[in-house]
């Protein structure tokens, strides 16, 4: 969910069957030109199934991806502002692999998304310390990318992008999140497969993020409150935006902009003045044989599908290409059921194949992680957005084991 000028402020459940019919007949196509709705099971069969071996731990990653322009009846020429990046054998190392999804927003959102897609992996690849301290490298690279975006020819004053990325180092995942796209991992637990979020959406629904941006001067109001229809002092939006038709947004103290529904992004230099920052939250997961696959997707998927629903859908297919197509199709169906438009959709599905107990190391090494937490805090505190109130800032790093989440806050 992006800025107020780039996304709908509320749901429009009045989309008719004709809207959906027209979309199926002549609506947008996937990146290879095949319609998403209808018979979606094999729309990616012309693409080869891609593999990335991890020789250090004798397993491999089997993956596929899909990016799909949204359906915008009032803007038929609107570009797909989503993008993604997959780079295997980072720095020439067969045990290092990178996957990222970027959801642009604002008038120049496409340019912002593609700039970050290209530049972030370049900076990471050039960092000699990447394999030793990925958390520190992530913080440095994302903040450097944000600074370069501010200083390039792209006008990011009211435009930017989210960034959700997964860096695979042997049998360990490092997940860096900026914004409200999401990464999810599927974990076998007895006879069930459970979805565990590897990232936490950074929106005003989160009390910690809401309070942080308020300290930086942001007014946090939904549209109804902004227009005076409801009491701005009653801010009981709950903690889940999946069913909120009028989400809380960020506004300048004396202005009706930028209206962002996220609290972190890359770009958005105007929103930076009220606390929208590019500092990532980084999580670490030590893979075990119980980890089956992970999914990285823009909020075009997660707007109406829960993490568990997405995992359940992936489980129905042996081929990640078919799973990408099915999730895209269901996402579009739900968008058109609730509105007369859809968002752009991007999804990467990565199956973890052949990881055995002899190579896995069990739960995450917390003692090794403590140094990483110090790196996150150091980079976070050096970030100069909202300097007057930044001493109250809390940086976040959390380690995810096969079934347990542990938060470490400064």
Coordinates of C-alpha atoms in Angstrom, one line a residue:
X1 CA 0.0 0.0 0.0
X2 CA 1.8 3.1 -1.2
X3 CA 1.3 6.8 -1.2
X4 CA -2.1 8.4 -1.3
X5 CA -1.6 9.5 -4.9
X6 CA -0.5 6.0 -6.1
X7 CA -3.0 3.7 -4.4
X8 CA -6.7 3.8 -3.6
X9 CA -7.5 5.3 -0.3
X10 CA -10.4 3.0 0.4
X11 CA -12.0 -0.1 -1.0
X12 CA -14.5 0.1 -3.8
X13 CA -16.5 -3.1 -3.6
X14 CA -18.8 -2.1 -6.5
X15 CA -16.7 -3.6 -9.2
X16 CA -19.1 -5.5 -11.4
X17 CA -19.0 -8.9 -13.0
X18 CA -18.6 -7.0 -16.3
X19 CA -15.4 -5.4 -15.0
X20 CA -14.0 -8.9 -14.2
X21 CA -15.2 -10.3 -17.5
X22 CA -13.6 -7.5 -19.5
X23 CA -10.4 -8.0 -17.6
X24 CA -10.3 -11.7 -18.3
X25 CA -11.0 -11.1 -22.0
X26 CA -8.7 -8.2 -22.7
X27 CA -7.0 -7.4 -19.4
X28 CA -3.3 -7.3 -18.6
X29 CA -0.9 -10.1 -19.3
X30 CA 2.0 -11.6 -17.4
X31 CA 5.6 -10.6 -18.3
X32 CA 5.6 -13.3 -21.1
X33 CA 2.4 -12.0 -22.6
X34 CA -0.1 -14.6 -21.3
X35 CA -3.3 -13.7 -19.5
X36 CA -3.1 -14.3 -15.8
X37 CA -6.8 -15.0 -15.1
X38 CA -8.6 -18.0 -16.5
X39 CA -6.5 -21.1 -17.0
X40 CA -3.4 -20.0 -15.1
X41 CA -1.8 -23.3 -14.4
X42 CA 0.7 -23.3 -17.2
X43 CA 1.2 -19.6 -18.1
X44 CA 4.9 -19.9 -17.3
X45 CA 5.7 -23.2 -19.0
X46 CA 7.7 -21.5 -21.7
X47 CA 10.2 -20.4 -19.0
X48 CA 12.8 -22.9 -17.8
X49 CA 12.8 -24.0 -14.2
X50 CA 15.8 -22.3 -12.6
X51 CA 18.3 -23.9 -10.2
X52 CA 21.0 -22.5 -7.9
X53 CA 23.2 -25.2 -6.2
X54 CA 24.6 -24.5 -2.7
X55 CA 27.6 -26.8 -2.8
X56 CA 28.9 -25.9 0.7
X57 CA 25.8 -27.7 2.2
X58 CA 24.9 -30.0 -0.6
X59 CA 21.5 -28.7 -1.5
X60 CA 20.0 -26.6 -4.2
X61 CA 17.5 -23.8 -4.7
X62 CA 14.7 -24.3 -7.3
X63 CA 13.0 -21.1 -8.1
X64 CA 10.7 -19.1 -10.4
X65 CA 9.4 -15.6 -10.6
X66 CA 6.6 -13.5 -12.1
X67 CA 5.9 -9.8 -12.4
X68 CA 2.6 -8.6 -13.6
X69 CA 1.4 -5.1 -14.4
X70 CA -1.8 -4.0 -12.6
X71 CA -5.1 -3.3 -14.2
X72 CA -5.8 0.4 -14.1
X73 CA -9.0 1.3 -16.1
X74 CA -8.3 5.0 -15.7
X75 CA -4.6 4.7 -16.6
X76 CA -4.4 2.1 -19.4
X77 CA -0.8 3.1 -20.1
X78 CA 0.4 3.0 -16.5
X79 CA 3.7 1.1 -16.2
X80 CA 4.4 -1.8 -14.0
X81 CA 6.1 -0.1 -11.0
X82 CA 7.2 -3.5 -9.5
X83 CA 10.5 -5.1 -10.3
X84 CA 12.7 -7.9 -9.1
X85 CA 16.3 -9.0 -9.0
X86 CA 17.7 -12.5 -8.9
X87 CA 21.5 -12.9 -8.8
X88 CA 23.1 -16.3 -8.2
X89 CA 26.7 -16.8 -7.3
X90 CA 27.2 -13.3 -6.0
X91 CA 30.8 -12.2 -6.1
X92 CA 31.5 -15.4 -8.1
X93 CA 30.8 -17.5 -4.9
X94 CA 28.5 -20.5 -5.7
X95 CA 27.2 -20.4 -2.1
X96 CA 25.9 -16.8 -2.2
X97 CA 22.6 -16.1 -3.9
X98 CA 20.3 -13.0 -3.8
X99 CA 16.6 -12.5 -4.4
X100 CA 14.8 -9.2 -4.2
X101 CA 11.4 -7.6 -4.9
X102 CA 10.8 -3.9 -5.3
X103 CA 7.4 -2.1 -5.3
X104 CA 7.7 1.4 -6.7
X105 CA 5.1 4.1 -5.9
X106 CA 4.5 7.7 -6.9
X107 CA 4.8 9.4 -10.3
X108 CA 8.4 8.2 -10.8
X109 CA 7.9 4.9 -8.9
X110 CA 9.0 2.8 -11.9
X111 CA 12.3 4.6 -12.2
X112 CA 12.9 4.4 -8.4
X113 CA 12.1 0.7 -8.4
X114 CA 14.5 -0.1 -11.2
X115 CA 17.3 2.2 -9.9
X116 CA 17.2 0.4 -6.5
X117 CA 16.9 -3.1 -8.2
X118 CA 20.1 -2.4 -10.1
X119 CA 22.1 -0.4 -7.6
X120 CA 21.5 -2.3 -4.4
X121 CA 22.9 -5.6 -5.7
X122 CA 25.9 -3.7 -7.3
X123 CA 26.8 -2.2 -4.0
X124 CA 26.4 -5.5 -2.1
X125 CA 28.5 -7.3 -4.7
X126 CA 31.3 -4.8 -4.3
X127 CA 31.4 -5.1 -0.5
X128 CA 34.3 -7.3 0.5
X129 CA 32.7 -7.9 3.9
X130 CA 29.4 -9.2 2.5
X131 CA 30.1 -12.9 3.2
X132 CA 31.5 -12.2 6.7
X133 CA 28.8 -9.8 8.0
X134 CA 25.8 -9.6 5.7
X135 CA 23.8 -7.6 8.2
X136 CA 26.3 -4.8 8.3
X137 CA 26.6 -5.0 4.5
X138 CA 22.9 -4.8 4.1
X139 CA 22.6 -1.7 6.2
X140 CA 25.4 0.1 4.5
X141 CA 24.2 -0.9 1.0
X142 CA 20.6 0.1 1.4
X143 CA 21.4 3.5 3.0
X144 CA 24.0 4.1 0.3
X145 CA 21.4 3.3 -2.4
X146 CA 18.9 5.6 -0.8
X147 CA 21.5 8.4 -0.7
X148 CA 22.4 7.8 -4.4
X149 CA 18.7 7.9 -5.4
X150 CA 18.3 11.2 -3.7
X151 CA 21.2 12.6 -5.6
X152 CA 20.5 11.2 -9.1
X153 CA 18.4 12.7 -11.9
X154 CA 15.2 10.9 -10.7
X155 CA 12.8 13.1 -8.8
X156 CA 12.2 11.0 -5.6
X157 CA 10.6 13.8 -3.6
X158 CA 7.2 12.1 -3.8
X159 CA 8.2 8.7 -5.2
X160 CA 10.2 5.7 -4.0
X161 CA 10.1 2.0 -3.6
X162 CA 9.9 -0.8 -1.0
X163 CA 12.7 -3.4 -0.9
X164 CA 12.3 -6.9 0.4
X165 CA 15.4 -9.0 -0.2
X166 CA 16.8 -12.4 0.8
X167 CA 20.5 -13.1 0.7
X168 CA 21.4 -16.8 0.9
X169 CA 24.8 -17.6 2.4
X170 CA 25.2 -21.4 2.6
X171 CA 22.4 -22.6 4.9
X172 CA 21.6 -19.2 6.3
X173 CA 19.1 -16.6 5.0
X174 CA 19.5 -12.9 5.7
X175 CA 16.3 -11.0 5.0
X176 CA 16.3 -7.2 4.8
X177 CA 13.0 -5.3 4.7
X178 CA 12.2 -1.7 3.9
X179 CA 8.5 -1.1 3.5
X180 CA 5.4 -3.2 3.3
X181 CA 6.3 -6.0 0.9
X182 CA 6.9 -9.3 2.5
X183 CA 9.0 -12.5 2.8
X184 CA 7.5 -15.7 4.2
X185 CA 9.0 -19.2 4.8
X186 CA 7.2 -22.5 5.0
X187 CA 8.1 -24.7 7.9
X188 CA 7.1 -28.3 8.4
X189 CA 5.7 -28.8 11.9
X190 CA 4.4 -32.3 12.5
X191 CA 1.7 -33.0 10.0
X192 CA 1.3 -29.3 9.2
X193 CA 3.2 -26.7 7.2
X194 CA 3.2 -23.3 8.9
X195 CA 3.9 -19.9 7.4
X196 CA 6.4 -17.9 9.3
X197 CA 6.9 -14.2 8.4
X198 CA 10.6 -13.3 7.7
X199 CA 9.7 -9.6 7.7
X200 CA 7.2 -7.4 9.4
X201 CA 5.3 -4.8 7.3
X202 CA 6.5 -1.3 8.3
X203 CA 3.2 0.7 8.4
X204 CA 1.4 2.9 11.0
X205 CA -0.5 -0.2 12.1
X206 CA 2.7 -1.1 14.0
X207 CA 2.6 0.8 17.3
X208 CA 6.4 1.1 17.4
X209 CA 6.6 2.5 13.9
X210 CA 3.6 4.8 14.4
X211 CA 5.2 6.3 17.5
X212 CA 8.5 6.7 15.8
X213 CA 7.2 8.8 12.9
X214 CA 5.1 10.9 15.3
X215 CA 8.3 11.8 17.1
X216 CA 9.6 13.0 13.8
X217 CA 6.6 15.3 13.3
X218 CA 4.3 13.1 11.2
X219 CA 0.5 13.4 11.6
X220 CA -0.9 9.9 11.4
X221 CA -4.5 10.0 10.2
X222 CA -6.7 8.1 7.9
X223 CA -8.6 9.9 5.1
X224 CA -11.8 10.1 7.2
X225 CA -9.9 11.7 10.1
X226 CA -8.1 14.0 7.7
X227 CA -11.3 15.3 6.2
X228 CA -12.9 15.8 9.7
X229 CA -15.5 13.0 9.4
X230 CA -14.1 11.1 12.4
X231 CA -12.3 12.1 15.6
X232 CA -8.5 12.3 14.9
X233 CA -7.8 11.6 18.5
X234 CA -9.3 8.1 18.3
X235 CA -6.6 6.1 16.6
X236 CA -7.8 2.5 17.0
X237 CA -6.9 1.1 13.7
X238 CA -5.9 -2.2 15.1
X239 CA -2.7 -4.0 14.0
X240 CA -3.7 -5.5 10.7
X241 CA -4.3 -3.7 7.5
X242 CA -5.8 -6.7 5.6
X243 CA -9.3 -5.7 6.4
X244 CA -8.9 -1.9 6.8
X245 CA -10.7 0.1 4.1
X246 CA -9.2 3.4 5.3
X247 CA -5.7 2.8 6.6
X248 CA -3.7 5.3 8.6
X249 CA -1.3 7.5 6.6
X250 CA 1.5 9.9 7.2
X251 CA 1.0 13.7 6.6
X252 CA 3.2 16.7 7.0
X253 CA 2.4 18.8 10.1
X254 CA 0.8 21.6 8.0
X255 CA 0.2 19.9 4.7
X256 CA -2.1 17.4 2.9
X257 CA 0.9 15.3 1.7
X258 CA 2.6 12.9 1.2
X259 CA -0.1 10.4 2.5
X260 CA 2.2 7.4 2.7
X261 CA 0.7 4.2 4.1
X262 CA 4.2 2.9 5.0
X263 CA 6.8 4.1 7.4
X264 CA 10.0 3.1 5.6
X265 CA 11.0 3.2 2.0
X266 CA 13.9 3.9 -0.3
X267 CA 13.5 7.3 -1.8
X268 CA 10.5 9.6 -0.7
X269 CA 12.8 12.4 0.2
X270 CA 9.8 14.6 1.3
X271 CA 8.4 11.9 3.5
X272 CA 11.9 11.5 5.0
X273 CA 11.3 14.8 6.8
X274 CA 8.6 13.2 8.9
X275 CA 10.4 10.0 9.7
X276 CA 10.0 7.7 6.6
X277 CA 13.5 6.1 6.6
X278 CA 15.4 3.6 4.5
X279 CA 17.1 1.8 7.4
X280 CA 16.2 -1.9 7.0
X281 CA 15.0 -4.4 9.5
X282 CA 17.2 -7.5 9.1
X283 CA 16.3 -11.0 10.1
X284 CA 18.4 -14.2 10.1
X285 CA 17.2 -17.7 9.7
X286 CA 19.3 -20.9 9.9
X287 CA 17.8 -23.4 7.5
X288 CA 16.9 -26.9 8.6
X289 CA 15.3 -29.8 6.7
X290 CA 12.0 -28.6 8.0
X291 CA 12.2 -25.4 5.9
X292 CA 10.5 -26.2 2.6
X293 CA 10.5 -23.0 0.6
X294 CA 10.3 -19.2 0.9
X295 CA 8.2 -16.6 -0.9
X296 CA 9.1 -13.0 -1.6
X297 CA 6.3 -10.8 -2.9
X298 CA 5.0 -7.3 -3.2
X299 CA 1.8 -6.2 -1.4
X300 CA -0.1 -6.8 -4.6
X301 CA -0.1 -10.4 -3.3
X302 CA -0.4 -9.8 0.4
X303 CA -3.2 -7.1 0.2
X304 CA -5.8 -9.8 0.2
X305 CA -3.9 -13.1 0.8
X306 CA -2.5 -14.0 4.2
X307 CA 1.0 -15.5 4.6
X308 CA -0.5 -18.8 5.4
X309 CA -2.8 -18.8 2.4
X310 CA 0.1 -18.1 0.1
X311 CA 2.1 -21.0 1.6
X312 CA -0.9 -23.3 1.3
X313 CA -1.2 -22.3 -2.4
X314 CA 2.4 -23.0 -3.1
X315 CA 2.0 -26.5 -1.5
X316 CA -0.6 -27.4 -4.1
X317 CA 2.0 -27.4 -6.9
X318 CA 5.3 -29.2 -7.3
X319 CA 6.4 -26.6 -9.9
X320 CA 7.0 -23.1 -8.6
X321 CA 6.1 -21.7 -12.0
X322 CA 2.6 -23.0 -11.6
X323 CA 2.4 -21.7 -8.0
X324 CA 3.5 -18.2 -9.1
X325 CA 0.7 -18.3 -11.8
X326 CA -1.9 -19.5 -9.3
X327 CA -1.1 -16.9 -6.7
X328 CA -1.1 -14.1 -9.3
X329 CA -4.5 -15.3 -10.6
X330 CA -6.0 -15.5 -7.1
X331 CA -4.6 -12.1 -6.2
X332 CA -6.1 -10.4 -9.2
X333 CA -9.5 -12.1 -8.6
X334 CA -9.6 -10.8 -5.1
X335 CA -8.5 -7.3 -6.1
X336 CA -11.4 -7.1 -8.6
X337 CA -13.8 -8.6 -6.1
X338 CA -13.1 -5.6 -3.8
X339 CA -12.1 -2.8 -6.2
X340 CA -12.4 -1.9 -9.9
X341 CA -8.6 -2.0 -10.3
X342 CA -5.7 -4.2 -9.2
X343 CA -2.2 -3.5 -8.0
X344 CA 1.0 -4.6 -9.7
X345 CA 2.1 -8.1 -8.6
X346 CA 5.5 -9.5 -8.3
X347 CA 6.4 -12.9 -6.7
X348 CA 9.5 -15.1 -6.3
X349 CA 9.1 -18.6 -5.0
X350 CA 12.3 -20.5 -3.9
X351 CA 12.1 -24.2 -3.0
X352 CA 14.8 -25.6 -0.7
X353 CA 15.8 -29.0 -2.2
X354 CA 18.0 -31.7 -0.6
X355 CA 19.0 -30.0 2.7
X356 CA 19.7 -32.8 5.2
X357 CA 20.3 -33.1 8.9
X358 CA 23.9 -33.8 8.4
X359 CA 24.4 -30.3 6.8
X360 CA 22.0 -28.2 8.8
X361 CA 23.2 -26.7 12.1
X362 CA 19.8 -26.5 13.9
X363 CA 18.6 -23.2 15.4
X364 CA 20.3 -19.9 14.8
X365 CA 23.6 -19.1 16.5
X366 CA 22.5 -16.4 18.9
X367 CA 26.0 -15.7 20.2
X368 CA 27.3 -15.0 16.7
X369 CA 24.3 -12.8 16.1
X370 CA 25.1 -10.3 18.9
X371 CA 27.8 -8.7 16.8
X372 CA 25.3 -8.4 14.0
X373 CA 22.9 -6.6 16.3
X374 CA 25.6 -4.1 17.1
X375 CA 26.2 -3.5 13.4
X376 CA 22.5 -2.8 12.9
X377 CA 22.4 -0.3 15.8
X378 CA 25.5 1.5 14.7
X379 CA 24.3 2.0 11.1
X380 CA 20.8 2.9 12.3
X381 CA 22.0 5.5 14.8
X382 CA 24.2 7.1 12.1
X383 CA 21.2 7.8 9.9
X384 CA 20.3 11.5 10.1
X385 CA 16.6 11.6 9.5
X386 CA 14.8 13.4 12.2
X387 CA 17.9 14.2 14.2
X388 CA 16.2 16.0 17.1
X389 CA 14.2 13.0 18.1
X390 CA 16.5 10.2 16.9
X391 CA 17.9 9.5 20.4
X392 CA 14.5 7.8 21.1
X393 CA 14.8 5.6 18.0
X394 CA 14.8 1.9 18.4
X395 CA 16.6 -0.3 15.8
X396 CA 15.3 -3.8 15.2
X397 CA 17.0 -7.0 14.4
X398 CA 15.3 -10.4 15.0
X399 CA 16.5 -13.9 14.6
X400 CA 14.1 -16.5 13.3
X401 CA 14.8 -20.2 14.1
X402 CA 12.8 -23.0 12.7
X403 CA 9.8 -22.2 14.9
X404 CA 10.7 -19.3 17.2
X405 CA 10.9 -15.5 16.8
X406 CA 13.2 -13.6 19.1
X407 CA 13.3 -9.8 19.0
X408 CA 16.3 -7.7 20.1
X409 CA 15.7 -4.0 20.7
X410 CA 18.0 -1.3 21.8

